[in-house]
mmCIF file of C-alpha atoms in Angstrom:
data_model
loop_
_atom_site.group_PDB
_atom_site.id
_atom_site.type_symbol
_atom_site.label_atom_id
_atom_site.label_comp_id
_atom_site.label_asym_id
_atom_site.label_seq_id
_atom_site.Cartn_x
_atom_site.Cartn_y
_atom_site.Cartn_z
ATOM 1 C CA MET T 1 -22.413 7.691 -9.800
ATOM 2 C CA TYR T 2 -22.397 7.776 -6.366
ATOM 3 C CA LYS T 3 -20.178 10.504 -4.637
ATOM 4 C CA ILE T 4 -18.096 9.742 -1.558
ATOM 5 C CA SER T 5 -19.250 11.761 1.286
ATOM 6 C CA HIS T 6 -17.585 12.242 4.690
ATOM 7 C CA LYS T 7 -18.067 14.304 7.803
ATOM 8 C CA ILE T 8 -15.084 13.754 10.632
ATOM 9 C CA THR T 9 -14.501 16.278 13.766
ATOM 10 C CA ILE T 10 -11.913 16.444 16.252
ATOM 11 C CA ASP T 11 -13.139 18.579 19.423
ATOM 12 C CA GLY T 12 -15.468 19.087 18.472
ATOM 13 C CA LYS T 13 -13.968 21.169 15.361
ATOM 14 C CA VAL T 14 -14.587 19.570 10.852
ATOM 15 C CA LEU T 15 -12.154 18.833 8.905
ATOM 16 C CA GLN T 16 -12.579 20.693 5.786
ATOM 17 C CA LEU T 17 -10.213 18.340 4.224
ATOM 18 C CA LEU T 18 -8.665 14.930 4.045
ATOM 19 C CA ASP T 19 -6.571 12.988 2.084
ATOM 20 C CA SER T 20 -7.703 9.813 3.437
ATOM 21 C CA VAL T 21 -9.426 8.209 6.056
ATOM 22 C CA THR T 22 -8.410 4.688 7.021
ATOM 23 C CA ILE T 23 -10.896 2.162 9.600
ATOM 24 C CA SER T 24 -9.888 -1.795 11.450
ATOM 25 C CA LYS T 25 -11.819 -2.904 12.839
ATOM 26 C CA SER T 26 -11.739 -7.008 14.114
ATOM 27 C CA VAL T 27 -13.540 -9.232 17.365
ATOM 28 C CA GLU T 28 -9.962 -10.652 17.804
ATOM 29 C CA ASN T 29 -8.183 -6.896 18.258
ATOM 30 C CA LEU T 30 -9.119 -5.593 22.264
ATOM 31 C CA VAL T 31 -8.332 -1.821 20.637
ATOM 32 C CA GLN T 32 -9.840 -0.607 17.237
ATOM 33 C CA THR T 33 -7.966 2.245 15.316
ATOM 34 C CA ALA T 34 -7.980 4.704 11.730
ATOM 35 C CA THR T 35 -5.377 6.214 10.663
ATOM 36 C CA ILE T 36 -7.085 9.276 9.102
ATOM 37 C CA LYS T 37 -3.902 11.224 6.718
ATOM 38 C CA LEU T 38 -4.043 14.968 6.489
ATOM 39 C CA PRO T 39 -2.790 17.432 4.132
ATOM 40 C CA ALA T 40 -0.259 20.133 6.014
ATOM 41 C CA ILE T 41 -1.321 23.085 3.764
ATOM 42 C CA VAL T 42 -4.025 24.824 2.584
ATOM 43 C CA TYR T 43 -4.193 27.212 0.253
ATOM 44 C CA ASN T 44 -0.395 27.848 0.659
ATOM 45 C CA TYR T 45 -1.067 28.384 3.727
ATOM 46 C CA PRO T 46 -0.232 25.416 7.004
ATOM 47 C CA SER T 47 -3.674 24.687 8.573
ATOM 48 C CA GLU T 48 -4.638 26.130 11.043
ATOM 49 C CA GLN T 49 -6.737 23.623 11.794
ATOM 50 C CA ILE T 50 -3.840 20.979 12.198
ATOM 51 C CA LYS T 51 -2.090 22.552 14.537
ATOM 52 C CA ALA T 52 -4.566 22.502 17.336
ATOM 53 C CA ILE T 53 -4.917 19.155 16.834
ATOM 54 C CA ARG T 54 -3.608 17.427 20.559
ATOM 55 C CA ARG T 55 -3.914 13.870 21.628
ATOM 56 C CA GLY T 56 -7.094 13.206 23.982
ATOM 57 C CA GLN T 57 -9.565 14.851 21.416
ATOM 58 C CA ARG T 58 -12.158 13.040 21.171
ATOM 59 C CA VAL T 59 -12.686 11.441 17.037
ATOM 60 C CA SER T 60 -15.808 10.939 15.410
ATOM 61 C CA ILE T 61 -15.475 10.036 12.004
ATOM 62 C CA MET T 62 -18.794 10.100 9.142
ATOM 63 C CA LEU T 63 -18.847 8.314 5.804
ATOM 64 C CA GLY T 64 -21.024 7.370 2.820
ATOM 65 C CA TYR T 65 -22.732 8.035 -0.571
ATOM 66 C CA ASP T 66 -24.173 11.332 -1.806
ATOM 67 C CA GLY T 67 -24.614 13.260 2.365
ATOM 68 C CA ASP T 68 -25.466 10.055 3.297
ATOM 69 C CA LEU T 69 -23.556 9.244 6.118
ATOM 70 C CA VAL T 70 -23.311 6.789 9.380
ATOM 71 C CA GLU T 71 -21.193 6.740 11.490
ATOM 72 C CA GLU T 72 -17.639 4.412 11.448
ATOM 73 C CA PHE T 73 -16.046 5.299 14.077
ATOM 74 C CA ALA T 74 -15.834 6.877 17.440
ATOM 75 C CA GLY T 75 -12.484 7.101 20.129
ATOM 76 C CA TYR T 76 -10.361 9.423 20.609
ATOM 77 C CA VAL T 77 -6.415 10.889 19.204
ATOM 78 C CA LYS T 78 -4.401 8.827 20.050
ATOM 79 C CA SER T 79 -0.447 10.255 18.511
ATOM 80 C CA THR T 80 -0.045 12.573 15.915
ATOM 81 C CA GLU T 81 3.488 12.499 12.911
ATOM 82 C CA HIS T 82 4.193 15.631 11.494
ATOM 83 C CA GLU T 83 5.127 14.339 7.444
ATOM 84 C CA ASP T 84 6.342 16.843 4.929
ATOM 85 C CA THR T 85 3.092 15.969 3.118
ATOM 86 C CA GLY T 86 0.758 16.533 5.724
ATOM 87 C CA MET T 87 -0.051 15.324 9.225
ATOM 88 C CA VAL T 88 -1.262 11.696 9.772
ATOM 89 C CA ILE T 89 -3.208 10.640 12.984
ATOM 90 C CA THR T 90 -3.486 7.735 14.738
ATOM 91 C CA CYS T 91 -7.490 7.379 16.308
ATOM 92 C CA GLU T 92 -8.416 4.328 19.306
ATOM 93 C CA ASP T 93 -11.797 4.016 20.094
ATOM 94 C CA ASP T 94 -12.674 3.807 23.992
ATOM 95 C CA MET T 95 -10.477 1.446 25.580
ATOM 96 C CA TYR T 96 -8.321 4.911 25.250
ATOM 97 C CA LEU T 97 -9.587 5.796 27.943
ATOM 98 C CA PHE T 98 -8.099 2.098 29.889
ATOM 99 C CA ASN T 99 -4.560 2.733 28.585
ATOM 100 C CA GLU T 100 -4.902 6.236 30.432
ATOM 101 C CA ILE T 101 -5.155 4.323 33.702
ATOM 102 C CA LEU T 102 -2.062 3.011 35.951
ATOM 103 C CA LEU T 103 -3.535 0.194 38.465
ATOM 104 C CA GLN T 104 -3.565 0.324 41.514
ATOM 105 C CA ASP T 105 -0.412 -2.418 42.256
ATOM 106 C CA LYS T 106 -2.349 -5.748 44.437
ATOM 107 C CA VAL T 107 -2.650 -8.898 44.636
ATOM 108 C CA TYR T 108 -5.579 -10.841 44.206
ATOM 109 C CA GLU T 109 -6.123 -14.583 45.499
ATOM 110 C CA GLN T 110 -8.517 -16.252 44.413
ATOM 111 C CA PRO T 111 -11.008 -14.065 42.675
ATOM 112 C CA SER T 112 -13.163 -14.189 40.627
ATOM 113 C CA VAL T 113 -12.768 -12.516 36.694
ATOM 114 C CA LYS T 114 -16.039 -10.994 37.138
ATOM 115 C CA THR T 115 -14.405 -8.924 40.189
ATOM 116 C CA LEU T 116 -11.340 -8.352 38.418
ATOM 117 C CA LEU T 117 -13.137 -6.326 36.299
ATOM 118 C CA LYS T 118 -15.500 -4.924 38.305
ATOM 119 C CA GLU T 119 -12.672 -3.682 40.376
ATOM 120 C CA LEU T 120 -10.832 -1.947 37.248
ATOM 121 C CA LEU T 121 -13.824 -0.075 36.457
ATOM 122 C CA ARG T 122 -14.169 1.253 39.357
ATOM 123 C CA GLN T 123 -10.361 2.887 39.067
ATOM 124 C CA VAL T 124 -11.077 3.739 35.657
ATOM 125 C CA ASP T 125 -14.440 5.431 35.261
ATOM 126 C CA LYS T 126 -17.224 4.670 38.455
ATOM 127 C CA SER T 127 -20.033 4.620 36.308
ATOM 128 C CA TYR T 128 -18.927 1.634 33.916
ATOM 129 C CA LYS T 129 -21.537 -1.741 33.911
ATOM 130 C CA LEU T 130 -20.453 -5.149 33.042
ATOM 131 C CA ASP T 131 -21.741 -7.504 31.339
ATOM 132 C CA CYS T 132 -19.917 -10.623 31.632
ATOM 133 C CA ASP T 133 -20.383 -14.090 30.168
ATOM 134 C CA TYR T 134 -16.873 -15.658 32.344
ATOM 135 C CA ASP T 135 -16.983 -16.748 35.666
ATOM 136 C CA PHE T 136 -13.941 -18.471 36.334
ATOM 137 C CA SER T 137 -11.663 -18.485 38.604
ATOM 138 C CA TYR T 138 -7.888 -16.872 38.986
ATOM 139 C CA ASP T 139 -6.019 -19.159 41.938
ATOM 140 C CA LYS T 140 -3.972 -15.663 42.746
ATOM 141 C CA PHE T 141 -3.222 -12.068 39.926
ATOM 142 C CA THR T 142 -0.785 -10.478 40.188
ATOM 143 C CA ILE T 143 -1.563 -6.075 39.358
ATOM 144 C CA GLN T 144 1.759 -5.007 39.383
ATOM 145 C CA THR T 145 3.009 -1.176 37.371
ATOM 146 C CA ALA T 146 -0.174 -2.005 35.251
ATOM 147 C CA THR T 147 -2.743 -0.520 33.005
ATOM 148 C CA ALA T 148 -6.650 -0.827 32.644
ATOM 149 C CA LEU T 149 -5.448 -2.172 29.167
ATOM 150 C CA ASP T 150 -2.863 -4.184 29.982
ATOM 151 C CA VAL T 151 -5.306 -6.279 32.776
ATOM 152 C CA LEU T 152 -8.052 -6.305 30.444
ATOM 153 C CA LYS T 153 -5.665 -7.871 27.547
ATOM 154 C CA LEU T 154 -4.087 -10.221 29.656
ATOM 155 C CA ILE T 155 -7.405 -11.959 30.694
ATOM 156 C CA GLN T 156 -8.604 -11.738 26.327
ATOM 157 C CA GLN T 157 -6.246 -14.051 26.359
ATOM 158 C CA GLU T 158 -6.678 -16.191 29.512
ATOM 159 C CA CYS T 159 -10.535 -17.020 28.045
ATOM 160 C CA GLN T 160 -10.190 -16.057 23.787
ATOM 161 C CA CYS T 161 -13.111 -14.294 24.394
ATOM 162 C CA GLY T 162 -14.144 -11.271 22.029
ATOM 163 C CA MET T 163 -14.345 -7.346 24.112
ATOM 164 C CA TYR T 164 -15.749 -3.596 23.740
ATOM 165 C CA VAL T 165 -16.876 -0.812 25.109
ATOM 166 C CA LEU T 166 -20.413 0.011 24.036
ATOM 167 C CA GLY T 167 -21.105 3.450 26.025
ATOM 168 C CA ASP T 168 -20.880 2.393 30.213
ATOM 169 C CA THR T 169 -20.527 -0.734 29.200
ATOM 170 C CA LEU T 170 -17.180 -2.680 29.203
ATOM 171 C CA HIS T 171 -19.082 -6.151 27.523
ATOM 172 C CA VAL T 172 -17.102 -9.753 27.543
ATOM 173 C CA HIS T 173 -18.634 -12.344 26.078
ATOM 174 C CA PRO T 174 -17.731 -15.395 23.760
ATOM 175 C CA VAL T 175 -16.611 -14.497 19.765
ATOM 176 C CA TYR T 176 -18.956 -15.671 18.138
ATOM 177 C CA THR T 177 -22.318 -15.968 20.431
ATOM 178 C CA GLU T 178 -22.931 -12.033 19.210
ATOM 179 C CA HIS T 179 -24.803 -10.438 16.651
ATOM 180 C CA PHE T 180 -24.613 -6.732 15.503
ATOM 181 C CA GLY T 181 -25.847 -6.544 12.316
ATOM 182 C CA ASP T 182 -26.459 -8.071 8.348
ATOM 183 C CA ALA T 183 -25.183 -6.807 4.952
ATOM 184 C CA ASN T 184 -25.709 -9.492 1.432
ATOM 185 C CA TYR T 185 -23.446 -9.861 -0.418
ATOM 186 C CA ASN T 186 -23.717 -11.584 -4.618
ATOM 187 C CA LEU T 187 -19.891 -12.994 -5.702
ATOM 188 C CA SER T 188 -21.568 -11.770 -9.332
ATOM 189 C CA ALA T 189 -23.312 -8.437 -8.172
ATOM 190 C CA ASN T 190 -21.514 -6.387 -5.449
ATOM 191 C CA VAL T 191 -18.150 -7.990 -5.092
ATOM 192 C CA GLN T 192 -14.757 -6.183 -6.279
ATOM 193 C CA ALA T 193 -13.250 -8.356 -8.500
ATOM 194 C CA ASP T 194 -9.246 -6.766 -7.626
ATOM 195 C CA GLY T 195 -8.635 -7.568 -4.180
ATOM 196 C CA PHE T 196 -10.600 -11.266 -4.185
ATOM 197 C CA SER T 197 -8.963 -13.463 -2.095
ATOM 198 C CA LEU T 198 -11.416 -16.431 -0.672
ATOM 199 C CA SER T 199 -11.099 -19.758 -0.656
ATOM 200 C CA TYR T 200 -14.296 -22.369 -0.529
ATOM 201 C CA LYS T 201 -12.889 -25.766 2.039
ATOM 202 C CA ASP T 202 -14.263 -28.232 3.463
ATOM 203 C CA ALA T 203 -14.802 -28.972 7.163
ATOM 204 C CA ALA T 204 -12.645 -32.377 5.989
ATOM 205 C CA GLU T 205 -8.936 -30.473 4.224
ATOM 206 C CA ARG T 206 -9.225 -28.688 8.034
ATOM 207 C CA ARG T 207 -8.218 -31.901 9.923
ATOM 208 C CA LEU T 208 -7.394 -29.586 13.621
ATOM 209 C CA LYS T 209 -6.206 -30.816 16.795
ATOM 210 C CA VAL T 210 -6.418 -27.943 20.179
ATOM 211 C CA ILE T 211 -5.147 -29.029 23.223
ATOM 212 C CA ALA T 212 -5.498 -26.599 25.569
ATOM 213 C CA LYS T 213 -3.416 -27.049 29.273
ATOM 214 C CA GLY T 214 -3.793 -24.928 32.505
ATOM 215 C CA LYS T 215 -2.938 -26.209 35.946
ATOM 216 C CA ASP T 216 -5.569 -26.578 38.650
ATOM 217 C CA ALA T 217 -5.605 -25.272 42.540
ATOM 218 C CA THR T 218 -2.654 -27.520 43.984
ATOM 219 C CA GLY T 219 -0.733 -26.300 40.123
ATOM 220 C CA LYS T 220 -1.125 -29.984 38.808
ATOM 221 C CA GLU T 221 -0.677 -29.550 35.140
ATOM 222 C CA ILE T 222 -4.040 -30.226 33.529
ATOM 223 C CA GLU T 223 -5.625 -30.873 29.668
ATOM 224 C CA VAL T 224 -7.696 -31.598 27.428
ATOM 225 C CA THR T 225 -7.892 -32.465 23.467
ATOM 226 C CA GLU T 226 -10.914 -30.919 20.940
ATOM 227 C CA GLY T 227 -10.798 -32.303 17.052
ATOM 228 C CA GLU T 228 -9.000 -35.216 15.986
ATOM 229 C CA ALA T 229 -5.183 -35.536 15.025
ATOM 230 C CA GLY T 230 -4.097 -36.208 11.553
ATOM 231 C CA GLY T 231 -4.019 -32.241 10.410
ATOM 232 C CA ASP T 232 -2.578 -29.828 12.613
ATOM 233 C CA THR T 233 -2.128 -29.423 16.096
ATOM 234 C CA GLU T 234 -2.354 -25.936 18.166
ATOM 235 C CA ASN T 235 -1.567 -26.230 21.451
ATOM 236 C CA PHE T 236 -3.043 -23.359 23.755
ATOM 237 C CA THR T 237 -1.961 -22.848 27.618
ATOM 238 C CA TYR T 238 -3.987 -20.815 30.504
ATOM 239 C CA ASN T 239 -1.970 -19.543 33.232
ATOM 240 C CA GLY T 240 -5.898 -18.434 35.056
ATOM 241 C CA ILE T 241 -7.422 -21.299 33.911
ATOM 242 C CA THR T 242 -8.364 -24.444 36.446
ATOM 243 C CA THR T 243 -10.707 -26.366 36.026
ATOM 244 C CA LYS T 244 -10.576 -28.688 32.770
ATOM 245 C CA ALA T 245 -15.020 -27.874 32.316
ATOM 246 C CA GLN T 246 -13.449 -24.708 31.532
ATOM 247 C CA LEU T 247 -10.492 -25.859 29.401
ATOM 248 C CA SER T 248 -12.757 -27.835 27.454
ATOM 249 C CA THR T 249 -15.262 -24.622 26.615
ATOM 250 C CA ILE T 250 -12.493 -22.996 25.005
ATOM 251 C CA ALA T 251 -10.979 -25.922 23.545
ATOM 252 C CA LYS T 252 -14.462 -26.486 21.616
ATOM 253 C CA GLU T 253 -14.929 -22.485 20.684
ATOM 254 C CA ILE T 254 -11.245 -22.719 18.865
ATOM 255 C CA TYR T 255 -11.965 -25.766 16.971
ATOM 256 C CA SER T 256 -15.619 -24.763 15.835
ATOM 257 C CA ARG T 257 -14.067 -21.114 14.564
ATOM 258 C CA LYS T 258 -11.652 -23.735 12.092
ATOM 259 C CA CYS T 259 -13.205 -26.476 10.686
ATOM 260 C CA TYR T 260 -16.287 -26.089 8.633
ATOM 261 C CA SER T 261 -17.873 -26.319 5.249
ATOM 262 C CA GLY T 262 -17.258 -22.896 3.623
ATOM 263 C CA TYR T 263 -15.028 -19.929 2.311
ATOM 264 C CA GLU T 264 -11.958 -18.596 4.222
ATOM 265 C CA GLY T 265 -9.683 -14.966 3.048
ATOM 266 C CA THR T 266 -11.315 -11.459 2.223
ATOM 267 C CA PHE T 267 -13.383 -9.255 -0.172
ATOM 268 C CA GLN T 268 -13.902 -6.123 -0.933
ATOM 269 C CA ALA T 269 -16.847 -3.902 -1.558
ATOM 270 C CA TRP T 270 -18.464 -0.412 -1.688
ATOM 271 C CA LEU T 271 -19.321 1.168 1.321
ATOM 272 C CA GLN T 272 -22.941 0.655 0.650
ATOM 273 C CA PRO T 273 -24.458 -2.329 1.959
ATOM 274 C CA TYR T 274 -22.627 -1.748 6.188
ATOM 275 C CA CYS T 275 -20.580 -3.810 7.630
ATOM 276 C CA SER T 276 -18.725 -4.482 10.512
ATOM 277 C CA ALA T 277 -16.873 -6.720 12.484
ATOM 278 C CA GLY T 278 -19.302 -8.798 14.391
ATOM 279 C CA PHE T 279 -22.029 -8.860 11.430
ATOM 280 C CA SER T 280 -23.444 -11.849 9.768
ATOM 281 C CA VAL T 281 -22.602 -11.334 5.877
ATOM 282 C CA ASN T 282 -24.964 -13.750 3.912
ATOM 283 C CA LEU T 283 -22.652 -14.576 0.639
ATOM 284 C CA SER T 284 -24.134 -15.769 -2.585
ATOM 285 C CA ASN T 285 -22.499 -17.654 -5.030
ATOM 286 C CA GLU T 286 -25.064 -18.266 -8.324
ATOM 287 C CA ILE T 287 -22.231 -19.975 -10.326
ATOM 288 C CA GLU T 288 -22.456 -22.545 -7.425
ATOM 289 C CA ALA T 289 -25.070 -22.003 -5.296
ATOM 290 C CA GLU T 290 -24.588 -25.091 -2.830
ATOM 291 C CA ARG T 291 -21.639 -22.508 -1.703
ATOM 292 C CA SER T 292 -23.798 -20.046 -1.290
ATOM 293 C CA GLY T 293 -24.149 -19.462 2.452
ATOM 294 C CA THR T 294 -23.578 -16.709 6.361
ATOM 295 C CA TYR T 295 -20.761 -16.117 7.297
ATOM 296 C CA PHE T 296 -19.178 -14.287 10.365
ATOM 297 C CA VAL T 297 -16.992 -11.790 10.222
ATOM 298 C CA LYS T 298 -13.875 -11.211 11.384
ATOM 299 C CA SER T 299 -12.080 -8.087 10.685
ATOM 300 C CA VAL T 300 -13.288 -5.061 8.219
ATOM 301 C CA GLU T 301 -11.267 -2.290 6.896
ATOM 302 C CA THR T 302 -12.995 0.751 5.511
ATOM 303 C CA SER T 303 -10.524 3.206 3.568
ATOM 304 C CA VAL T 304 -12.112 6.611 1.791
ATOM 305 C CA SER T 305 -9.891 8.869 -0.554
ATOM 306 C CA ALA T 306 -10.118 10.456 -3.564
ATOM 307 C CA SER T 307 -10.272 7.203 -5.645
ATOM 308 C CA GLY T 308 -13.034 5.967 -3.280
ATOM 309 C CA GLY T 309 -13.822 3.971 -0.662
ATOM 310 C CA VAL T 310 -13.376 0.406 -0.107
ATOM 311 C CA ARG T 311 -14.483 -2.536 2.479
ATOM 312 C CA LYS T 312 -11.915 -5.343 3.121
ATOM 313 C CA ILE T 313 -14.051 -8.062 4.269
ATOM 314 C CA GLU T 314 -12.857 -11.046 6.384
ATOM 315 C CA LEU T 315 -14.689 -14.303 6.642
ATOM 316 C CA GLY T 316 -14.349 -15.986 9.750
ATOM 317 C CA LYS T 317 -16.224 -19.216 9.753
ATOM 318 C CA ARG T 318 -19.874 -19.807 8.238
ATOM 319 C CA LEU T 319 -22.863 -19.828 10.428
#
């Protein structure tokens, strides 16, 4: 039997005891989070280590079996909350730093998204680099009493993109174009019966019409439609998108995410194999082999406690 192992450090110090830890990662969320729960009493005395934990301290969470550890999360302490049973520590990844910087108020005339992001990074930390696949421009962009994270959230909403910090680089890419790793799951072997919530649908059952709207440089409304009528209709408005070509790219991406033949939903597995948001999952179904396939992983929630380690994996589109 495998034995759960963990190594959690805060401000360079290893936590000696742990009640539980939960890590949430999603390609659709700008900020990835972790929640650590610690006991309040250690051998009938309040833990001095708990008293020393503060907002802004660096956090590393490593999990695995029998001492074979993988770093599952790195970031900062965002907040602490004391309860009768112990302490709850809320953590955020490196995006935490962007919420600590209040940007200079300014009105930008016809800036490209790359220009805005480079200026934002300059104010956060001049050593940051930018890797961005988008090149559309705004007619006007106003920053007033906003943090760097506020602006990133707005831009992410506008282009429906994946956005994250890796090392010294801010990455901005279409969500399903990134590939961070592979994991293999067999519905008859290494998938838990508990927490299984997958359903299979054909593309014909997923009728969808996507309507994307914006305004051109003159203020005239422009609109692009992708998909077909007879099913659901989803409307999106983008204040910063000024050409039909840009709207079409976004509408096609939204449609392709949602209209495919394959599974949707979630399933639960163990800590091995390692799997995270942005992975490709090779899902085998021995009973219905035609439903086997490779899927994009939209989100993963990883939890470890006295009862064991579990990953809750949410599938995106079939690849």
